Amino acid sequence: MSITVMEAEEQEGHPHMAMFMVLGHLPLYEILTMSNVCKSLLDEINSDVLLWHRLIVESPLNSRLTDETLLKITSKANGRLKTLALMNCIHITDQGLLRVVEQNPYIKELHIPACTSITPEGILKVVEALCERSNCLTNLSINGIYNIQKEHYHMLALNLRKNLTLEYEQTPPPFYHHIQFEHNVLASNLRLDYEEKMQQPVYYHKRGSVSSFKQGENRRIIDLEICPKCVEVRMVYDCPKVDCCKRKECRGCIFCIPRCENCGGCVGSDEPEEGACGDILCLECWLQVPKCNFCNKPYCMQHTDWWCTSTDSSLLCRVCDENSHGYTYTDVL
């Protein structure tokens, strides 16, 4: 005799209270999966607005997310969404994102890297809508969006700078001299905070890190910048090396300045060492990582799961492993 999920839940009892406590620490994909476990969890997830204030869409959900699904998920925040991070959500369009923003005007952080169906014009409409309605937007990540020109970048920066100006103007007017002084100090601090956020260092080896969104790390107001070398709108990376930090001569995009995949430092023309994955490593990092027993090439930190082992447990890169077996990995796939 078959029983329904509801009947099974009544027989087994409600989930332990600890299950409800961990919901706020789960990624979005797991929260949505948990909502299908039982009615008690479904009701708790749907009624807890705090779960939906900060949405980070990553793999494996990002490849399946559509405009309609995104609107349905964000509607659970009841217009109180604060952070929206869509990591490589290729099916989200200008219209879909604009509808979400119109229903959630208090978004403070908007991250849409590599959402390739979104256009620069669509981003401008979204940012203008947020700045006009609430002036809350403080962080914008748009790396990987195609055809962003200098005109788009300047318009985006102008809209975000207006938020700071309006925040200053909305400060209650002073009535006494000492309050006037405090008012001026506040305005000065706001401007300094804006300039500091525009100059926050960004390191190449930490690009695209989802953990930075989860941990609330300080970021630039706009992740893109005009490269001081080629004068194009791209991601401009800083060098973590102490000497370079002082000189700032090696700030630039990846097309202008080669960088180590492991440490993010600049790599000189006489220094680059190529890994088995094709990525560049500086000499210091190259010396510290394990190498293939045949070609003496290492894998960078992004591809450590590519190692193969021979019969004697020695490390082999994929190319050497293919040569030793007489097949390629593309043949197997």
Short mmCIF file of N, CA, C and O in Angstrom, two decimals, residues 159-220:
data_model
loop_
_atom_site.label_atom_id
_atom_site.label_comp_id
_atom_site.label_asym_id
_atom_site.label_seq_id
_atom_site.Cartn_x
_atom_site.Cartn_y
_atom_site.Cartn_z
N ASN A 159 26.46 57.23 -12.34
CA ASN A 159 25.26 56.88 -11.58
C ASN A 159 25.58 56.42 -10.16
O ASN A 159 24.90 56.80 -9.21
N LEU A 160 26.65 55.63 -10.02
CA LEU A 160 27.03 55.17 -8.69
C LEU A 160 27.61 56.30 -7.85
O LEU A 160 27.43 56.34 -6.63
N ARG A 161 28.29 57.24 -8.49
CA ARG A 161 28.81 58.39 -7.75
C ARG A 161 27.67 59.28 -7.25
O ARG A 161 27.76 59.90 -6.19
N LYS A 162 26.56 59.33 -8.01
CA LYS A 162 25.41 60.11 -7.58
C LYS A 162 24.85 59.59 -6.26
O LYS A 162 24.34 60.35 -5.45
N ASN A 163 24.93 58.27 -6.07
CA ASN A 163 24.43 57.70 -4.82
C ASN A 163 25.13 58.30 -3.61
O ASN A 163 24.52 58.59 -2.59
N LEU A 164 26.45 58.49 -3.74
CA LEU A 164 27.21 59.08 -2.64
C LEU A 164 26.81 60.53 -2.42
O LEU A 164 26.64 60.98 -1.29
N THR A 165 26.61 61.26 -3.52
CA THR A 165 26.21 62.66 -3.41
C THR A 165 24.84 62.79 -2.76
O THR A 165 24.62 63.63 -1.88
N LEU A 166 23.90 61.93 -3.15
CA LEU A 166 22.56 61.98 -2.58
C LEU A 166 22.57 61.59 -1.11
O LEU A 166 21.82 62.11 -0.31
N GLU A 167 23.44 60.65 -0.75
CA GLU A 167 23.56 60.26 0.65
C GLU A 167 24.02 61.44 1.50
O GLU A 167 23.57 61.66 2.62
N TYR A 168 24.92 62.23 0.94
CA TYR A 168 25.39 63.42 1.63
C TYR A 168 24.29 64.47 1.72
O TYR A 168 24.06 65.08 2.76
N GLU A 169 23.56 64.66 0.60
CA GLU A 169 22.51 65.68 0.59
C GLU A 169 21.35 65.32 1.50
O GLU A 169 20.67 66.20 2.04
N GLN A 170 21.10 64.02 1.71
CA GLN A 170 20.00 63.60 2.54
C GLN A 170 20.34 63.62 4.02
O GLN A 170 19.48 63.36 4.86
N THR A 171 21.59 63.94 4.37
CA THR A 171 21.96 64.08 5.77
C THR A 171 21.26 65.29 6.36
O THR A 171 21.22 66.35 5.74
N PRO A 172 20.65 65.18 7.57
CA PRO A 172 19.93 66.32 8.15
C PRO A 172 20.79 67.56 8.22
O PRO A 172 21.99 67.50 8.55
N PRO A 173 20.25 68.74 7.90
CA PRO A 173 21.04 69.97 7.89
C PRO A 173 21.48 70.37 9.29
O PRO A 173 20.76 70.16 10.27
N PRO A 174 22.67 70.92 9.44
CA PRO A 174 23.19 71.29 10.75
C PRO A 174 22.56 72.60 11.25
O PRO A 174 22.18 73.46 10.48
N PHE A 175 22.49 72.72 12.58
CA PHE A 175 21.94 73.93 13.18
C PHE A 175 22.95 74.64 14.07
O PHE A 175 22.76 75.80 14.40
N TYR A 176 24.00 73.94 14.46
CA TYR A 176 25.00 74.57 15.32
C TYR A 176 26.37 74.38 14.69
O TYR A 176 26.58 73.53 13.82
N HIS A 177 27.33 75.17 15.19
CA HIS A 177 28.65 75.16 14.58
C HIS A 177 29.33 73.80 14.72
O HIS A 177 29.96 73.31 13.79
N HIS A 178 29.18 73.19 15.92
CA HIS A 178 29.85 71.90 16.10
C HIS A 178 29.17 70.81 15.27
O HIS A 178 29.82 69.88 14.79
N ILE A 179 27.85 70.95 15.03
CA ILE A 179 27.16 70.01 14.16
C ILE A 179 27.59 70.23 12.72
O ILE A 179 27.70 69.30 11.94
N GLN A 180 27.81 71.51 12.36
CA GLN A 180 28.29 71.82 11.01
C GLN A 180 29.63 71.14 10.76
O GLN A 180 29.88 70.57 9.69
N PHE A 181 30.49 71.17 11.77
CA PHE A 181 31.79 70.53 11.65
C PHE A 181 31.63 69.02 11.45
O PHE A 181 32.27 68.41 10.59
N GLU A 182 30.75 68.39 12.28
CA GLU A 182 30.53 66.96 12.15
C GLU A 182 29.93 66.62 10.79
O GLU A 182 30.24 65.59 10.19
N HIS A 183 29.06 67.48 10.31
CA HIS A 183 28.44 67.29 9.00
C HIS A 183 29.49 67.30 7.90
O HIS A 183 29.48 66.47 6.99
N ASN A 184 30.42 68.24 7.97
CA ASN A 184 31.49 68.33 6.97
C ASN A 184 32.41 67.11 7.03
O ASN A 184 32.88 66.61 6.01
N VAL A 185 32.69 66.65 8.27
CA VAL A 185 33.54 65.47 8.43
C VAL A 185 32.86 64.25 7.82
O VAL A 185 33.50 63.43 7.15
N LEU A 186 31.54 64.13 8.05
CA LEU A 186 30.80 63.01 7.48
C LEU A 186 30.86 63.03 5.96
O LEU A 186 31.10 62.01 5.31
N ALA A 187 30.66 64.19 5.38
CA ALA A 187 30.71 64.30 3.91
C ALA A 187 32.10 63.95 3.39
O ALA A 187 32.24 63.27 2.37
N SER A 188 33.12 64.42 4.10
CA SER A 188 34.49 64.11 3.69
C SER A 188 34.77 62.61 3.77
O SER A 188 35.39 62.03 2.88
N ASN A 189 34.27 61.97 4.84
CA ASN A 189 34.47 60.53 5.00
C ASN A 189 33.76 59.75 3.91
O ASN A 189 34.26 58.73 3.43
N LEU A 190 32.57 60.22 3.52
CA LEU A 190 31.84 59.55 2.45
C LEU A 190 32.60 59.60 1.14
O LEU A 190 32.67 58.62 0.40
N ARG A 191 33.18 60.77 0.86
CA ARG A 191 33.95 60.90 -0.39
C ARG A 191 35.20 60.04 -0.35
O ARG A 191 35.57 59.42 -1.35
N LEU A 192 35.87 60.01 0.82
CA LEU A 192 37.06 59.19 0.95
C LEU A 192 36.72 57.71 0.81
O LEU A 192 37.46 56.95 0.19
N ASP A 193 35.57 57.32 1.38
CA ASP A 193 35.14 55.93 1.27
C ASP A 193 34.90 55.56 -0.18
O ASP A 193 35.23 54.45 -0.62
N TYR A 194 34.32 56.47 -0.95
CA TYR A 194 34.06 56.21 -2.37
C TYR A 194 35.38 56.02 -3.11
O TYR A 194 35.54 55.08 -3.90
N GLU A 195 36.35 56.92 -2.86
CA GLU A 195 37.63 56.83 -3.56
C GLU A 195 38.37 55.55 -3.18
O GLU A 195 39.01 54.91 -4.01
N GLU A 196 38.26 55.15 -1.89
CA GLU A 196 38.94 53.94 -1.46
C GLU A 196 38.34 52.71 -2.12
O GLU A 196 39.04 51.78 -2.52
N LYS A 197 37.01 52.70 -2.24
CA LYS A 197 36.36 51.56 -2.88
C LYS A 197 36.70 51.49 -4.36
O LYS A 197 36.79 50.40 -4.93
N MET A 198 36.87 52.64 -5.00
CA MET A 198 37.25 52.63 -6.41
C MET A 198 38.66 52.10 -6.60
O MET A 198 39.02 51.62 -7.68
N GLN A 199 39.50 52.16 -5.55
CA GLN A 199 40.90 51.75 -5.65
C GLN A 199 41.18 50.44 -4.90
O GLN A 199 42.32 50.11 -4.65
N GLN A 200 40.14 49.71 -4.51
CA GLN A 200 40.36 48.45 -3.82
C GLN A 200 41.18 47.52 -4.71
O GLN A 200 40.89 47.36 -5.90
N PRO A 201 42.24 46.89 -4.16
CA PRO A 201 43.06 45.99 -4.99
C PRO A 201 42.29 44.75 -5.41
O PRO A 201 41.50 44.20 -4.66
N VAL A 202 42.53 44.33 -6.66
CA VAL A 202 41.94 43.11 -7.20
C VAL A 202 43.09 42.24 -7.72
O VAL A 202 43.91 42.71 -8.50
N TYR A 203 43.13 40.99 -7.26
CA TYR A 203 44.24 40.11 -7.62
C TYR A 203 43.77 39.03 -8.60
O TYR A 203 42.68 38.48 -8.46
N TYR A 204 44.62 38.74 -9.55
CA TYR A 204 44.28 37.85 -10.66
C TYR A 204 43.92 36.45 -10.18
O TYR A 204 42.97 35.84 -10.68
N HIS A 205 44.65 35.91 -9.20
CA HIS A 205 44.42 34.54 -8.76
C HIS A 205 43.15 34.39 -7.93
O HIS A 205 42.73 33.27 -7.64
N LYS A 206 42.52 35.52 -7.56
CA LYS A 206 41.27 35.46 -6.80
C LYS A 206 40.06 35.83 -7.65
O LYS A 206 38.97 36.01 -7.12
N ARG A 207 40.25 35.96 -8.94
CA ARG A 207 39.15 36.36 -9.80
C ARG A 207 38.06 35.28 -9.82
O ARG A 207 38.34 34.10 -9.76
N GLY A 208 36.84 35.73 -9.89
CA GLY A 208 35.72 34.80 -9.99
C GLY A 208 35.49 33.96 -8.76
O GLY A 208 34.79 32.95 -8.83
N SER A 209 36.05 34.37 -7.61
CA SER A 209 35.88 33.58 -6.40
C SER A 209 34.49 33.80 -5.80
O SER A 209 34.12 34.91 -5.45
N VAL A 210 33.71 32.72 -5.71
CA VAL A 210 32.38 32.82 -5.11
C VAL A 210 32.48 33.06 -3.62
O VAL A 210 31.63 33.70 -3.02
N SER A 211 33.56 32.59 -2.98
CA SER A 211 33.71 32.75 -1.54
C SER A 211 33.77 34.21 -1.14
O SER A 211 33.36 34.58 -0.05
N SER A 212 34.29 35.08 -2.03
CA SER A 212 34.37 36.50 -1.69
C SER A 212 33.00 37.12 -1.53
O SER A 212 32.78 37.99 -0.70
N PHE A 213 32.01 36.66 -2.34
CA PHE A 213 30.65 37.15 -2.20
C PHE A 213 30.03 36.65 -0.90
O PHE A 213 29.32 37.36 -0.22
N LYS A 214 30.32 35.40 -0.56
CA LYS A 214 29.74 34.82 0.63
C LYS A 214 30.30 35.45 1.90
O LYS A 214 29.62 35.60 2.90
N GLN A 215 31.59 35.82 1.86
CA GLN A 215 32.23 36.36 3.04
C GLN A 215 32.09 37.87 3.16
O GLN A 215 32.50 38.47 4.14
N GLY A 216 31.48 38.51 2.16
CA GLY A 216 31.25 39.95 2.21
C GLY A 216 32.54 40.76 2.18
O GLY A 216 32.67 41.78 2.85
N GLU A 217 33.53 40.31 1.41
CA GLU A 217 34.80 41.02 1.35
C GLU A 217 34.62 42.38 0.64
O GLU A 217 33.73 42.57 -0.16
N ASN A 218 35.50 43.31 1.00
CA ASN A 218 35.47 44.63 0.36
C ASN A 218 35.81 44.49 -1.11
O ASN A 218 36.74 43.79 -1.49
N ARG A 219 35.05 45.18 -1.94
CA ARG A 219 35.26 45.13 -3.37
C ARG A 219 35.17 46.53 -3.95
O ARG A 219 34.67 47.45 -3.31
N ARG A 220 35.65 46.68 -5.19
CA ARG A 220 35.48 47.96 -5.87
C ARG A 220 34.01 48.22 -6.14
O ARG A 220 33.20 47.29 -6.24
#
